[in-house]
Coordinates of C-alpha atoms in Angstrom, one line a residue:
X1 CA 59.7 52.9 -16.0
X2 CA 57.3 55.5 -15.1
X3 CA 57.0 57.9 -12.1
X4 CA 54.3 59.8 -10.2
X5 CA 54.5 62.7 -7.8
X6 CA 53.6 61.8 -4.2
X7 CA 50.7 64.4 -4.2
X8 CA 49.2 62.8 -7.3
X9 CA 49.1 59.2 -6.0
X10 CA 45.6 57.7 -6.0
X11 CA 44.1 54.8 -4.2
X12 CA 44.8 51.4 -5.9
X13 CA 47.9 52.6 -7.6
X14 CA 50.8 50.2 -7.3
X15 CA 54.1 51.6 -6.3
X16 CA 57.6 50.1 -6.0
X17 CA 59.6 51.1 -2.9
X18 CA 63.0 49.5 -2.0
X19 CA 62.5 46.8 -4.7
X20 CA 59.1 45.7 -3.3
X21 CA 55.6 46.3 -4.7
X22 CA 52.9 48.0 -2.7
X23 CA 49.3 49.0 -3.3
X24 CA 48.1 52.4 -2.2
X25 CA 45.2 52.2 0.3
X26 CA 45.0 55.9 1.1
X27 CA 46.9 59.2 0.3
X28 CA 46.4 62.3 2.5
X29 CA 47.9 65.6 1.2
X30 CA 49.0 67.8 4.1
X31 CA 50.2 71.4 3.7
X32 CA 51.3 72.9 7.0
X33 CA 51.5 76.7 7.4
X34 CA 55.3 76.6 7.5
X35 CA 57.4 74.2 5.6
X36 CA 56.9 71.9 2.6
X37 CA 53.7 70.1 1.9
X38 CA 53.7 66.3 2.4
X39 CA 51.7 63.3 1.4
X40 CA 51.0 60.5 4.0
X41 CA 50.5 57.4 1.9
X42 CA 49.0 54.2 3.5
X43 CA 50.6 51.2 1.7
X44 CA 50.0 47.4 1.7
X45 CA 52.7 45.0 0.7
X46 CA 52.0 42.4 -1.9
X47 CA 54.5 40.1 -0.3
X48 CA 53.4 39.8 3.3
X49 CA 50.2 42.0 3.5
X50 CA 51.7 44.3 6.0
X51 CA 50.2 47.8 6.2
X52 CA 52.0 51.0 7.1
X53 CA 51.9 54.8 6.5
X54 CA 54.9 56.5 4.9
X55 CA 55.4 60.2 4.6
X56 CA 56.8 61.7 1.5
X57 CA 57.5 65.3 0.4
X58 CA 54.6 66.2 -2.0
X59 CA 56.9 66.9 -5.0
X60 CA 58.9 63.6 -4.7
X61 CA 58.7 61.2 -7.7
X62 CA 57.7 57.7 -6.7
X63 CA 58.2 54.7 -9.1
X64 CA 55.1 53.0 -10.4
X65 CA 55.4 49.2 -10.0
X66 CA 55.3 47.0 -13.0
X67 CA 52.3 45.0 -11.7
X68 CA 50.0 43.2 -14.2
X69 CA 46.7 41.5 -13.7
X70 CA 46.1 38.5 -16.0
X71 CA 42.9 36.3 -16.4
X72 CA 43.9 32.7 -15.9
X73 CA 42.2 29.3 -15.6
X74 CA 42.9 27.0 -12.6
X75 CA 44.2 23.7 -13.8
X76 CA 45.2 21.5 -10.8
X77 CA 46.9 21.3 -7.5
X78 CA 50.1 19.2 -7.0
X79 CA 51.5 20.8 -3.8
X80 CA 51.5 24.1 -5.8
X81 CA 48.5 25.8 -7.6
X82 CA 48.8 25.6 -11.4
X83 CA 47.2 28.1 -13.7
X84 CA 47.2 28.8 -17.5
X85 CA 46.7 32.0 -19.5
X86 CA 44.7 30.5 -22.3
X87 CA 45.4 33.3 -24.7
X88 CA 49.2 33.1 -24.6
X89 CA 49.5 29.5 -23.4
X90 CA 51.7 30.6 -20.4
X91 CA 51.7 28.6 -17.3
X92 CA 51.9 30.0 -13.8
X93 CA 52.6 28.1 -10.5
X94 CA 51.7 29.7 -7.2
X95 CA 52.8 28.4 -3.8
X96 CA 50.3 27.9 -1.0
X97 CA 51.4 31.0 0.9
X98 CA 50.6 33.1 -2.2
X99 CA 47.1 31.8 -2.4
X100 CA 46.2 32.1 1.3
X101 CA 42.4 31.9 1.8
X102 CA 41.7 32.0 -1.8
X103 CA 42.1 28.2 -2.0
X104 CA 38.8 27.8 -0.4
X105 CA 37.2 29.2 -3.6
X106 CA 39.3 27.5 -6.4
X107 CA 37.4 25.3 -8.7
X108 CA 39.2 23.4 -11.6
X109 CA 38.6 25.1 -15.0
X110 CA 37.2 28.4 -13.5
X111 CA 38.8 31.7 -14.3
X112 CA 40.7 34.0 -11.8
X113 CA 42.9 37.0 -11.8
X114 CA 46.6 36.4 -11.2
X115 CA 48.8 39.5 -10.1
X116 CA 52.3 39.5 -11.7
X117 CA 55.2 41.7 -10.7
X118 CA 58.2 41.8 -13.2
X119 CA 56.4 38.7 -14.7
X120 CA 56.6 36.7 -11.5
X121 CA 53.4 35.6 -9.9
X122 CA 52.7 37.5 -6.7
X123 CA 49.2 36.5 -5.6
X124 CA 45.7 35.4 -6.8
X125 CA 42.4 37.3 -6.8
X126 CA 39.2 35.4 -6.6
X127 CA 35.8 36.8 -7.6
X128 CA 33.8 38.4 -4.9
X129 CA 30.9 36.0 -5.5
X130 CA 31.3 32.3 -6.5
X131 CA 28.9 29.5 -7.3
X132 CA 29.6 26.2 -5.6
X133 CA 27.9 22.9 -5.3
X134 CA 26.8 21.5 -1.8
X135 CA 28.5 18.2 -1.1
X136 CA 27.1 17.5 2.3
X137 CA 25.0 19.2 4.9
X138 CA 24.3 18.8 8.7
X139 CA 21.2 16.7 9.5
X140 CA 18.7 18.9 11.4
X141 CA 16.3 17.5 14.0
X142 CA 12.7 19.0 14.1
X143 CA 13.4 20.2 17.7
X144 CA 16.3 22.3 16.6
X145 CA 14.6 23.9 13.6
X146 CA 13.0 26.5 16.0
X147 CA 16.3 27.4 17.7
X148 CA 18.5 27.5 14.5
X149 CA 17.9 28.9 11.0
X150 CA 21.2 28.0 9.6
X151 CA 23.1 24.7 9.2
X152 CA 26.7 23.8 8.4
X153 CA 27.5 22.5 4.9
X154 CA 30.6 21.4 3.0
X155 CA 31.0 22.8 -0.5
X156 CA 32.8 21.2 -3.4
X157 CA 36.0 23.0 -2.6
X158 CA 36.0 21.5 1.0
X159 CA 35.1 24.8 2.7
X160 CA 32.5 24.7 5.4
X161 CA 29.9 27.5 5.5
X162 CA 26.5 28.2 7.2
X163 CA 23.5 27.7 4.8
X164 CA 19.7 28.2 5.3
X165 CA 17.9 25.0 6.4
X166 CA 16.1 24.5 3.0
X167 CA 19.4 23.9 1.1
X168 CA 20.0 20.3 0.2
X169 CA 22.9 18.2 -1.1
X170 CA 23.7 18.9 -4.8
X171 CA 22.2 22.4 -4.7
X172 CA 24.3 25.2 -6.2
X173 CA 24.7 28.3 -4.0
X174 CA 26.3 31.8 -4.4
X175 CA 28.9 32.6 -1.7
X176 CA 30.5 36.0 -0.8
X177 CA 34.2 35.1 -0.8
X178 CA 35.2 38.0 1.4
X179 CA 32.8 37.2 4.2
X180 CA 32.4 33.5 3.6
X181 CA 28.6 34.0 3.7
X182 CA 25.7 32.4 1.8
X183 CA 24.0 34.8 -0.7
X184 CA 21.4 32.8 -2.7
X185 CA 20.6 29.4 -4.0
X186 CA 20.9 28.9 -7.9
X187 CA 17.8 27.5 -9.4
X188 CA 18.5 25.0 -12.2

C-alpha cells in the first residue's frame, strides 16, 4: 500500500478514495495568501465514469490504487466478453456495461488492454487505431456522387462508419476508435 501527497499527484495517477478507484485528470496546486495551500484534483471514476473535482490540503496523503493494466486476447462473446492473458493463462470475463462502446472494435484473437483493480476486471481499453474488414457498403448512384463524398459501410464487428466512395467490400480500413472515423485503406 503506497501513498502520495496531494500536491505531488500527477495526471494519469490512479487513486483510491472511499474504496473506489479513480484516475486523475488534472491537479491544480493553489496557495492562498493566508491559510494552508490546497490541491484541487479532477477525478474520473473507473466504475461509472463520473467526473468531479475534490479539494485536499496539499500535505494530505492519498492512497494510490492497486490498478494494473494487462495485455489480453479477446476470445469470444457468450453474453459476457471473455479474454485470456496468454502469458499466465488467466481468464477474465467482462460484462457488457464494463465494455461500453469498446465492443464496436473487438475482433476475435486480437490483443487489448484490460484494467484490473484488486485483481478484478474494471474495464477494457482498445487501441486508438484498429484495422477492420468492410463487410458491406451503401450503393452509390452516379447522380449522388457529386453531392456526397462519403458512404455508409458495415465493418466486420457490425459497426457502421462513413467511408470514402472508392472503398469496396472486403477492403481493410484503419479506423480511429475515439472518433469512429475512417483514417486510411490498407493495401494488400
